[in-house]
Short mmCIF file of C-alpha atoms and ligand atoms in Angstrom, two decimals:
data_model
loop_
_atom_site.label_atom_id
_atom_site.label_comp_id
_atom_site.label_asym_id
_atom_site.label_seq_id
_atom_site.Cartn_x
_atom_site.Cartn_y
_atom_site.Cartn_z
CA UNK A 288 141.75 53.79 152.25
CA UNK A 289 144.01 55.71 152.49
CA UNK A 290 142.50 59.37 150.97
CA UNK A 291 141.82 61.68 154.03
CA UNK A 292 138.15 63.21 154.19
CA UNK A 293 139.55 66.53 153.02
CA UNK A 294 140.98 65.07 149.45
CA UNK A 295 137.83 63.31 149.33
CA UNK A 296 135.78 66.96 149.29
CA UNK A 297 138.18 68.41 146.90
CA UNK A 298 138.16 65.27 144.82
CA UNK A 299 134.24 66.01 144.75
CA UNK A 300 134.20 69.70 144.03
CA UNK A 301 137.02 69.18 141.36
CA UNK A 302 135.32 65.98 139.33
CA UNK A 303 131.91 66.11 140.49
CA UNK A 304 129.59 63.43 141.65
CA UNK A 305 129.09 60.64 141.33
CA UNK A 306 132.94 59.71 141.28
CA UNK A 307 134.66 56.86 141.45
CA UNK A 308 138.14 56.69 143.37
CA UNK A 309 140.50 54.46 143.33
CA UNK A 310 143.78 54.78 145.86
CA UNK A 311 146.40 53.77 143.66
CA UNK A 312 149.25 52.83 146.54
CA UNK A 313 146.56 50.58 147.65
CA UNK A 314 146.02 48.81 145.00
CA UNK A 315 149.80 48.87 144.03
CA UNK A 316 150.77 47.42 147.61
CA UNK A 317 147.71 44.26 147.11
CA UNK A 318 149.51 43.58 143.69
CA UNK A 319 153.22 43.68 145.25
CA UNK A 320 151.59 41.42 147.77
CA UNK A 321 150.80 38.71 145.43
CA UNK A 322 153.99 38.96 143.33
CA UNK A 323 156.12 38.92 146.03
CA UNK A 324 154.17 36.21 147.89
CA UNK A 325 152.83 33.85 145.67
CA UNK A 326 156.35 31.53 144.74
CA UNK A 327 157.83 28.64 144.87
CA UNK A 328 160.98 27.21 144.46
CA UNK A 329 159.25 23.97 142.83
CA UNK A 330 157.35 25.29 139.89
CA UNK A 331 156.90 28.58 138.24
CA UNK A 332 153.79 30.88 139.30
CA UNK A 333 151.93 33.59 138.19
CA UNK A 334 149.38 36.08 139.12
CA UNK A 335 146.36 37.16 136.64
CA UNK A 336 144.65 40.33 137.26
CA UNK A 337 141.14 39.21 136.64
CA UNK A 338 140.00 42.45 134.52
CA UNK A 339 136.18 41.65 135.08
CA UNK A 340 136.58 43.48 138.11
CA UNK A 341 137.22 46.43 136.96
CA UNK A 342 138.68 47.23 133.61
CA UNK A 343 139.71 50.33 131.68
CA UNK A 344 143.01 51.97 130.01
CA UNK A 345 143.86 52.91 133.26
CA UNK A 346 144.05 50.18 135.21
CA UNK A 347 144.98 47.51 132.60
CA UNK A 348 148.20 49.90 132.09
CA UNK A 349 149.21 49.54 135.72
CA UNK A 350 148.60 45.91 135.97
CA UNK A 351 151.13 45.33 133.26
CA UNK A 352 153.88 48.30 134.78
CA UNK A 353 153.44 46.09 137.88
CA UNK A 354 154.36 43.20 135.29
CA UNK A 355 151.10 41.01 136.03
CA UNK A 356 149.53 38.59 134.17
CA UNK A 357 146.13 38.99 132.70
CA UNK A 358 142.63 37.46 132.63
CA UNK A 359 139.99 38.75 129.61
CA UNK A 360 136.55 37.16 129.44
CA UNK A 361 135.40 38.94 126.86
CA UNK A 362 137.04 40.25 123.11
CA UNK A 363 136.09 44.41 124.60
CA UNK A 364 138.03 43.22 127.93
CA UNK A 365 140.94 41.86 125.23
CA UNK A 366 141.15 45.23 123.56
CA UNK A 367 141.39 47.11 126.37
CA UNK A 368 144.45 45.10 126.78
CA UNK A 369 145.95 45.38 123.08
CA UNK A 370 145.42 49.00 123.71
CA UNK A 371 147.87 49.28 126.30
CA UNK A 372 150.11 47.19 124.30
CA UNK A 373 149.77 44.53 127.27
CA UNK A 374 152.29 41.38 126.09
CA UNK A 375 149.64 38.90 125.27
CA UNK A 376 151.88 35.63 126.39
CA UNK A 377 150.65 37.16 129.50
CA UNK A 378 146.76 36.93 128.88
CA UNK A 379 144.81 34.38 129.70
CA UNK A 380 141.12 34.57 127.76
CA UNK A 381 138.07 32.96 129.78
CA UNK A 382 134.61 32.44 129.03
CA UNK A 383 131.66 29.96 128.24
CA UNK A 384 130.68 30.76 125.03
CA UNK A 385 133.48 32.87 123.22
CA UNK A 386 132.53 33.86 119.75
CA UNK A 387 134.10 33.12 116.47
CA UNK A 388 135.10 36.67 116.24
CA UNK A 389 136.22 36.98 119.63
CA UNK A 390 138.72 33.76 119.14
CA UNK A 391 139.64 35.20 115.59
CA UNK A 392 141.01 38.28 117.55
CA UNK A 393 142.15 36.92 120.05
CA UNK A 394 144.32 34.34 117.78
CA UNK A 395 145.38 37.17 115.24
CA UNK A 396 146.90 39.26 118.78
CA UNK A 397 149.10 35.98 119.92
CA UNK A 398 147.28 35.73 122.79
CA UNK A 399 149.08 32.99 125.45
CA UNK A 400 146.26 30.78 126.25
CA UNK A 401 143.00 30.05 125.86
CA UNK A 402 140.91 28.52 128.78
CA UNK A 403 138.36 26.21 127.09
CA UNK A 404 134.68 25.82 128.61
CA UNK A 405 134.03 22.96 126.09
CA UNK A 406 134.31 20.79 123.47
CA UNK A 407 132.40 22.79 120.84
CA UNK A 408 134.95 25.37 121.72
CA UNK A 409 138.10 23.22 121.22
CA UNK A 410 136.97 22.32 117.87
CA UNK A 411 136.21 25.80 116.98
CA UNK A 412 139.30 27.41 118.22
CA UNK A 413 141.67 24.67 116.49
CA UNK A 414 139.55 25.01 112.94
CA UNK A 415 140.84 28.77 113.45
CA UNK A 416 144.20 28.13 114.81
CA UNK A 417 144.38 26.13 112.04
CA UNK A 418 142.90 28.79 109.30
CA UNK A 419 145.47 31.30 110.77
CA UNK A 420 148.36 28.67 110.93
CA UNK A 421 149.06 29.49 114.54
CA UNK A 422 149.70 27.10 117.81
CA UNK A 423 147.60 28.08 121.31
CA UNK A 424 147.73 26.52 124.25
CA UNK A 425 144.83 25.69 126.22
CA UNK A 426 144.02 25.24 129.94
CA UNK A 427 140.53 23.86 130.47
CA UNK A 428 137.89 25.00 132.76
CA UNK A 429 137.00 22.46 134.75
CA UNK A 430 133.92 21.96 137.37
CA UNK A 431 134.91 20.12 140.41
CA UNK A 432 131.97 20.74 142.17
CA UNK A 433 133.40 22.62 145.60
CA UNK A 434 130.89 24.70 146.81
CA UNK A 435 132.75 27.75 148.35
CA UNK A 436 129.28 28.69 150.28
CA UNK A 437 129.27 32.50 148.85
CA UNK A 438 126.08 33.77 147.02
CA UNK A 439 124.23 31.70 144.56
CA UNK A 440 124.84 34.10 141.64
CA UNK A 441 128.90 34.14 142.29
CA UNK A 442 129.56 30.70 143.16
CA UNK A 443 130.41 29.26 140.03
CA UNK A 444 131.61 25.53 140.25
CA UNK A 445 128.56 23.73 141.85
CA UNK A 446 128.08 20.30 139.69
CA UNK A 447 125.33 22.67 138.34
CA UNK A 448 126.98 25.71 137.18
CA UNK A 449 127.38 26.68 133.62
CA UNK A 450 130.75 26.78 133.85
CA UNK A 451 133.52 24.12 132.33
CA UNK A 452 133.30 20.48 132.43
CA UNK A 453 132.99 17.79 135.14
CA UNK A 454 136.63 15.83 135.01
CA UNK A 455 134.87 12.66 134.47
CA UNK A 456 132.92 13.52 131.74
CA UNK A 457 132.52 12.08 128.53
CA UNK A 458 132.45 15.56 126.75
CA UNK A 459 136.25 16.38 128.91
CA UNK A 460 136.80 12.83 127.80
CA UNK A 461 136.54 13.75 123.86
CA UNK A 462 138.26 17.05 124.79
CA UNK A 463 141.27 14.76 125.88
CA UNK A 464 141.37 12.41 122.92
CA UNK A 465 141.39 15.56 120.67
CA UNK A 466 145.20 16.09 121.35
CA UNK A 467 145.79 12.44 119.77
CA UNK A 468 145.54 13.56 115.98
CA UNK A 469 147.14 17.05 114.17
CA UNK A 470 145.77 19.60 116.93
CA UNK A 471 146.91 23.18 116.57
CA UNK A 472 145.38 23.88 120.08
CA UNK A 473 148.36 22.63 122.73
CA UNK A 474 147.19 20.83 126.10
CA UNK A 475 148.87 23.20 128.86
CA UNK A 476 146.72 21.86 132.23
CA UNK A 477 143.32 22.79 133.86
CA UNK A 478 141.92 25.56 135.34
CA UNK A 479 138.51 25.67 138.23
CA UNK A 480 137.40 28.73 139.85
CA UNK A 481 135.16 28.10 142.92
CA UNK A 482 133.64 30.98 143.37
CA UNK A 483 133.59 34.76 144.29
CA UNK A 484 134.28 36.83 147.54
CA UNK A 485 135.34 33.31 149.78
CA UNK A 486 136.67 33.62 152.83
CA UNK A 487 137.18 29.46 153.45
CA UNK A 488 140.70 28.65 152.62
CA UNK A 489 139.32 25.05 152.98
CA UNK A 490 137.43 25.44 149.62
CA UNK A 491 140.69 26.28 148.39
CA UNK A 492 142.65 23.43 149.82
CA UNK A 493 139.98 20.80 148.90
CA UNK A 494 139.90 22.50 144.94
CA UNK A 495 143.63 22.16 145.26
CA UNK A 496 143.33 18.44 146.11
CA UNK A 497 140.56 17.71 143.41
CA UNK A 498 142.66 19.55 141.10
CA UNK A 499 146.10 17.62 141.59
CA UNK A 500 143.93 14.21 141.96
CA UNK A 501 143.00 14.92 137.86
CA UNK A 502 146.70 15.90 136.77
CA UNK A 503 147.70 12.54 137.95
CA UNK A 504 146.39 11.25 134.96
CA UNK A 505 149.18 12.59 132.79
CA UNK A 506 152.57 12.07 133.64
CA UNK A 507 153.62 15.04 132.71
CA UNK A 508 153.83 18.65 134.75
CA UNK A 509 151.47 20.82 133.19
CA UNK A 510 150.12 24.10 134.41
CA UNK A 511 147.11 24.42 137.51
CA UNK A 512 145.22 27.19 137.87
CA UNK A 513 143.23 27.86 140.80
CA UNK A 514 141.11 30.68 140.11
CA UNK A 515 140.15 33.73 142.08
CA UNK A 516 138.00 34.68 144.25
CA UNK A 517 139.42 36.19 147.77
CA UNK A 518 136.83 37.71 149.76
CA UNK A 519 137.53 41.33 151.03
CA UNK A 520 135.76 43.48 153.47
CA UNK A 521 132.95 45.50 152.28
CA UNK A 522 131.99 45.46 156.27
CA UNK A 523 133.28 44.54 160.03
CA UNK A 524 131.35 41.18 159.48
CA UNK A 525 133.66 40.20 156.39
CA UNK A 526 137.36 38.73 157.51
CA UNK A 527 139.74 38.50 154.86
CA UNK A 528 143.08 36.82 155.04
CA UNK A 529 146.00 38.95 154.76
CA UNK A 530 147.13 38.33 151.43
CA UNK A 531 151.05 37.47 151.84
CA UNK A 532 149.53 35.08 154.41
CA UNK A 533 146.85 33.71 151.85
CA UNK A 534 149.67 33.07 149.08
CA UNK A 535 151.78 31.39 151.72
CA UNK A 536 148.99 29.00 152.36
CA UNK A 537 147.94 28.39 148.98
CA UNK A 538 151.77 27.85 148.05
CA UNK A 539 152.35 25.46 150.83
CA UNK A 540 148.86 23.46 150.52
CA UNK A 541 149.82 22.92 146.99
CA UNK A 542 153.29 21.79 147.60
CA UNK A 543 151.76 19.13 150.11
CA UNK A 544 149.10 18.22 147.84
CA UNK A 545 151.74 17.55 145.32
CA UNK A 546 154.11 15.90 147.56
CA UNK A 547 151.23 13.61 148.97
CA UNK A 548 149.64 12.69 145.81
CA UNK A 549 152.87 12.51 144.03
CA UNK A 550 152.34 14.95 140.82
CA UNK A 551 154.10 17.58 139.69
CA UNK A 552 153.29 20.72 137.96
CA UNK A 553 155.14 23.27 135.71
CA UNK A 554 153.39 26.23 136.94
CA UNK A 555 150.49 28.00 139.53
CA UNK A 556 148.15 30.21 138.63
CA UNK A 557 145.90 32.58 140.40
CA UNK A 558 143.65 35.14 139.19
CA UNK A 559 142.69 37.45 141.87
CA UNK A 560 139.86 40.61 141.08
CA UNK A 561 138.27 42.07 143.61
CA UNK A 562 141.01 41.54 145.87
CA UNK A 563 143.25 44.03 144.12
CA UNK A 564 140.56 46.56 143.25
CA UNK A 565 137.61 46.26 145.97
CA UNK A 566 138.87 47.96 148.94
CA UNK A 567 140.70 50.55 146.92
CA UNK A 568 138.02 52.36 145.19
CA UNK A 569 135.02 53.92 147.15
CA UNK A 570 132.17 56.09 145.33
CA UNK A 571 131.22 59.46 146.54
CA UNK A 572 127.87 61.26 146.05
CA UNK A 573 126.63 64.56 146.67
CA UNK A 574 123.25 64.19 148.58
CA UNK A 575 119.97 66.15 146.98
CA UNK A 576 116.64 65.19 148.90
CA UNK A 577 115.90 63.84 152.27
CA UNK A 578 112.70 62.21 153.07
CA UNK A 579 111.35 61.07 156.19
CA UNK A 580 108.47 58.54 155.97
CA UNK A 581 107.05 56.57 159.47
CA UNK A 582 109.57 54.11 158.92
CA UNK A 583 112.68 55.05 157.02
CA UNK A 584 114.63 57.95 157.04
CA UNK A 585 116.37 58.54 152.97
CA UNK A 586 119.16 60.47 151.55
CA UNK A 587 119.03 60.89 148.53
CA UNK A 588 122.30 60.35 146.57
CA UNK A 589 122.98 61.21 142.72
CA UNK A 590 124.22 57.68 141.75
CA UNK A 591 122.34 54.50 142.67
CA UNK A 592 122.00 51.01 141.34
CA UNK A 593 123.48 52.38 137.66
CA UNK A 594 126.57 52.46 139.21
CA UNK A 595 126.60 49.91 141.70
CA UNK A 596 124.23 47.31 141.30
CA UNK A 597 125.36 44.84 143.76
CA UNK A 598 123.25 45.93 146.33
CA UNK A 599 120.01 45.01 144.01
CA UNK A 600 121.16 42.28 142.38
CA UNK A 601 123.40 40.33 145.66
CA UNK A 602 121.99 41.95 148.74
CA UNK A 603 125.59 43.10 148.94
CA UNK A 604 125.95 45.28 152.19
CA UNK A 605 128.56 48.45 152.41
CA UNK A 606 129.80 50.69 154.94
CA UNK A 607 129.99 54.64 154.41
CA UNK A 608 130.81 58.28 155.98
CA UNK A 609 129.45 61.48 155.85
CA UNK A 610 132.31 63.05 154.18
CA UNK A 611 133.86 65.26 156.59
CA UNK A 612 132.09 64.13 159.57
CA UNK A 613 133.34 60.72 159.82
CA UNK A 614 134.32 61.11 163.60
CA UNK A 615 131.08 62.67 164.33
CA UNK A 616 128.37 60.29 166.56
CA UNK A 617 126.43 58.39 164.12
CA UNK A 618 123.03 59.32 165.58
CA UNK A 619 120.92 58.89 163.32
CA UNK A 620 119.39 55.61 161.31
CA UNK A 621 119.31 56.20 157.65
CA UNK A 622 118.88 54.71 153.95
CA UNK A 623 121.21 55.58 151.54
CA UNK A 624 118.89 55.64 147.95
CA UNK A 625 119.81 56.11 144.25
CA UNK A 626 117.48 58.49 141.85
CA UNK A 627 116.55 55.42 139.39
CA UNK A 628 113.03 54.41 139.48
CA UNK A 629 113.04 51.12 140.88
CA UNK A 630 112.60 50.61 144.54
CA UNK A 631 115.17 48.43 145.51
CA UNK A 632 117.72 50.92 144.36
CA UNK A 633 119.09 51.13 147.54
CA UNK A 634 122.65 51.53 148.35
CA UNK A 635 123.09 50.66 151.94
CA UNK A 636 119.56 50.05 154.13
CA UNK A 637 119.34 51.34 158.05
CA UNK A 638 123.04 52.69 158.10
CA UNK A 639 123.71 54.80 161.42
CA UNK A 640 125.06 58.08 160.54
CA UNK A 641 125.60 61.73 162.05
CA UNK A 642 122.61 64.68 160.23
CA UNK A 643 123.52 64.88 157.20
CA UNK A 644 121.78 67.42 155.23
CA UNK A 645 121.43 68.43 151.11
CA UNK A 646 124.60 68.85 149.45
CA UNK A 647 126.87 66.80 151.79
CA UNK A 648 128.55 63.76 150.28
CA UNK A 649 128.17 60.62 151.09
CA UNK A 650 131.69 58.40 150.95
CA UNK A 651 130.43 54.46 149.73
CA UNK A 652 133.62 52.18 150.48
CA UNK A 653 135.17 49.07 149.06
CA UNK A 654 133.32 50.16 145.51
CA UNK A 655 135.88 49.62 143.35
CA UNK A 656 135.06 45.94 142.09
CA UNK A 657 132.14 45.11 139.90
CA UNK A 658 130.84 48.57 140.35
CA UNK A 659 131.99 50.61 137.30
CA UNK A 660 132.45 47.55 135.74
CA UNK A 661 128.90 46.61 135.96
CA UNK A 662 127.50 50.09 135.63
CA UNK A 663 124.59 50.88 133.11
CA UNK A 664 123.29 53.81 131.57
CA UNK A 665 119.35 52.76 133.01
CA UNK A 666 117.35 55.30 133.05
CA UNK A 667 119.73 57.14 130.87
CA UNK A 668 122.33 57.82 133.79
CA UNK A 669 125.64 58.86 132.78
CA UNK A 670 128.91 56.69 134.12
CA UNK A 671 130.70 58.39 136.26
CA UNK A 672 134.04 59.27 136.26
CA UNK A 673 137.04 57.64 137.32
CA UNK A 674 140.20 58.97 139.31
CA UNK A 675 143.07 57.71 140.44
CA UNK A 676 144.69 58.94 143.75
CA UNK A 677 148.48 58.25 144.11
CA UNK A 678 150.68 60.14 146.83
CA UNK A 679 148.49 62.99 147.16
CA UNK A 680 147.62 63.68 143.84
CA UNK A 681 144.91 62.93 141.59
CA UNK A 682 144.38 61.73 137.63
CA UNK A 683 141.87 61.31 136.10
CA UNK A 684 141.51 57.85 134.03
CA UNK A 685 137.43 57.87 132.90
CA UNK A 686 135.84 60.61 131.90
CA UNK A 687 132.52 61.20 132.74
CA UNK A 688 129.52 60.22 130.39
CA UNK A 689 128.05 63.49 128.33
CA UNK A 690 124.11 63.44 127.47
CA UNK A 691 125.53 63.04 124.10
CA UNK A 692 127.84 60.16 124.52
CA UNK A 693 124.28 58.57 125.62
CA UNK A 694 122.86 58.88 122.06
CA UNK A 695 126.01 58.57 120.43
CA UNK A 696 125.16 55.12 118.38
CA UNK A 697 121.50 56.16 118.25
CA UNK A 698 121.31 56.52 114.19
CA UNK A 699 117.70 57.29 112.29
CA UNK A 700 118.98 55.00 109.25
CA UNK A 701 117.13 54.63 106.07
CA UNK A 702 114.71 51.47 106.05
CA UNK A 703 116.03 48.48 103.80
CA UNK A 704 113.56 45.48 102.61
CA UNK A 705 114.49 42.56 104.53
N1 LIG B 14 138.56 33.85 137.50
C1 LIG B 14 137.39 33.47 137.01
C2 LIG B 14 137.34 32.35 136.06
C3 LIG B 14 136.21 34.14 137.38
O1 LIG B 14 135.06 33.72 136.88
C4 LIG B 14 136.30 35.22 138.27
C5 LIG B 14 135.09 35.94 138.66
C6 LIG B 14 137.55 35.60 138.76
C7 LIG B 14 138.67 34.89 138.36
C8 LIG B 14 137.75 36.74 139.69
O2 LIG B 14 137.06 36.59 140.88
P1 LIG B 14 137.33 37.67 142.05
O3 LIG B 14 138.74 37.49 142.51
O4 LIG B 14 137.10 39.01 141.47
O5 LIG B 14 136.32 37.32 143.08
N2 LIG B 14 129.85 40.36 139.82
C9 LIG B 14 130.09 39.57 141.01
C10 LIG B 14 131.34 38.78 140.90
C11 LIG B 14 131.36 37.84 139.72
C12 LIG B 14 132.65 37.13 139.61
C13 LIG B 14 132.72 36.33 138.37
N3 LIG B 14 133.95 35.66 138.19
C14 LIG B 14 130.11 40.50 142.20
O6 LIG B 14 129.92 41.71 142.03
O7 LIG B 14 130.27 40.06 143.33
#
């Protein structure tokens, strides 16, 4: 990150805590990485932001200035997309159980493509294509079973994952044989995504060969996406791959798996998240309390596991500062806690750290995927706010929650008989 501990305290004192940061250059240099990297002279390519991540106005504006493509899973993750007026030939929507609503709006906005999870959905989505006398192409999400050996929760294409359908399935079968009569859903290619936060290019490389195995059924290039899911380092024990060198090796794997298997494709799709957001954002918190007990030493922090609940929910480990003593001897042994009332709202357990006393921040780094994203308003916590830090300068893109915003669809509506 590239923020010096000094804009980090003025950052602080200016939007107050807790605040989520984003670098801006950083995350504009990861995207410029994958543009410029990820191409080939055989087929076309293209790189999805994968908005789950982390999505608001904000972000979803620079993703399309930086002229990416786009991956929704949800219709609020689409309309934060038609609200930047993102060109939707560029957005791909995702998902295992879209609703009719959501594939209404999407169909009514022109969206590219659709990535189909089933069979129920293909039927669904042509009826509508078909109401609204439009065409959509369709990728489908399929589950080739590589296990990318990341956490249980974020590996998503073991045999027994919720996700897609198994190639040699009946159900992709009857997807298949759906093309044969008046479709209004087009067959692009296939999509997989093996998981979250992998750091084995061989998962890639054996999806990659799974993935070209299945297009040799049709003689015709169609598009392959391979999903996202590059690690990045929340701590010294994580190793990412550079990412120019990542797309270089995807690129070439594919162009041997191609060559050896003897397919062709028409285009290459990734869909990278936390890659371009993680190790841009960090959180900062002002520290209230400390406690000492016999066998812990807390700080106290004014955020917690409402706005990042990875920690909880993955075991997912962080590194942090004391703002502004950063090259200070970390002396001490300490556990960094949130204010909800649960116990496992802990942030980072036995981090070593110089004193730190009431009303110092706290810097949390590599925050900025899946934290605001996944933030909640338990225990009637406010979101924080988000800024953006470009060249020395800051914006703010998220405002900070208000008590009221937190009662703001509470109604007290007249009774009606059911
Ligand atoms: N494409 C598909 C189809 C996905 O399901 C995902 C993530 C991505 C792309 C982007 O993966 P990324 O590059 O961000 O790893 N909440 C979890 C992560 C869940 C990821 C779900 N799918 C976490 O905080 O670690």
């Amino acid at each position: 990150m590239s923020i010096s501990h000094q804009q980090l305290g003025k950052l602080a004192d200016k939007f107050g805590t807790p605040l989520y940061l984003y670098d801006q250059n950083a995350m504009e240099s990861k995207i410029k990485a994958y543009l410029d990297n990820f191409k080939s002279d055989l087929f076309q390519t293209g790189v999805l932001y994968a908005s789950k991540a982390f999505s608001c106005k904000g972000m979803i504006q620079l993703v399309k200035d930086m002229g990416m493509c786009l991956d929704v899973v949800s219709g609020g993750e689409l309309y934060v997309a038609q609200q930047v007026g993102f060109d939707m030939n560029k957005v791909y929507f995702h998902g295992n159980n879209k609703s009719k609503s959501e594939l209404e709006f999407a169909l009514s906005l022109d969206i590219g493509t659709v990535v189909v999870d089933n069979y129920q959905e293909l039927v669904l989505l042509d009826k509508i294509a078909k109401d609204l006398g439009k065409k959509v192409k369709v990728l489908f999400r399929l589950n080739i079973g590589v296990d990318a050996h990341t956490h249980k929760y974020i590996s998503t294409a073991l045999f027994e994952s919720k996700f897609g359908m198994m190639p040699d399935s009946q159900e992709f079968a009857d997807c298949m044989s759906y093309f044969s009569g008046d479709a209004n859903v087009v067959f692009d290619g296939i999509h997989c995504h093996i998981g979250s936060q992998v750091f084995e290019i061989n998962a890639y490389k054996l999806a990659v060969d799974k993935m070209v195995a299945i297009l040799k059924q049709w003689n015709t290039p169609l598009t392959l996406n391979i999903g996202g899911g590059f690690g990045v380092r929340y701590t010294n024990e994580d190793k990412p791959i550079d990412t120019a060198e990542l797309c270089k090796m995807l690129i070439d794997y594919v162009h041997k798996a191609l060559d050896e298997q003897k397919v062709s494709i028409n285009k290459l799709l990734i869909e990278p998240g936390r890659s371009i957001v993680g190790e841009a954002g960090s959180t900062i918190y002002t520290i209230g309390f400390t406690k000492q007990i016999p066998t812990k030493s807390f700080y106290f922090v004014d955020g917690g596991m409402t706005d990042n609940i990875r920690p909880a929910l993955y075991q997912a480990k962080y590194d942090c500062d004391v703002v502004g003593k950063q090259n200070e001897p970390k002396t001490n042994k300490v556990t960094i806690a949130g204010k909800c009332c649960e116990s496992g709202d802990l942030i980072i357990e036995d981090v070593m750290l110089p004193p730190a006393k009431s009303g110092d921040r706290i810097v949390v780094y590599t925050t900025g995927a899946y934290g605001y994203s996944m933030s909640s308003n338990y225990n009637k916590a406010t979101t924080p706010a988000v800024v953006f830090v470009k060249d020395g300068n800051a914006k703010l893109v998220v405002k900070r929650q208000t008590y009221q915003d937190l009662v703001a669809n509470d109604v007290n509506d007249d009774w009606s008989q059911l």
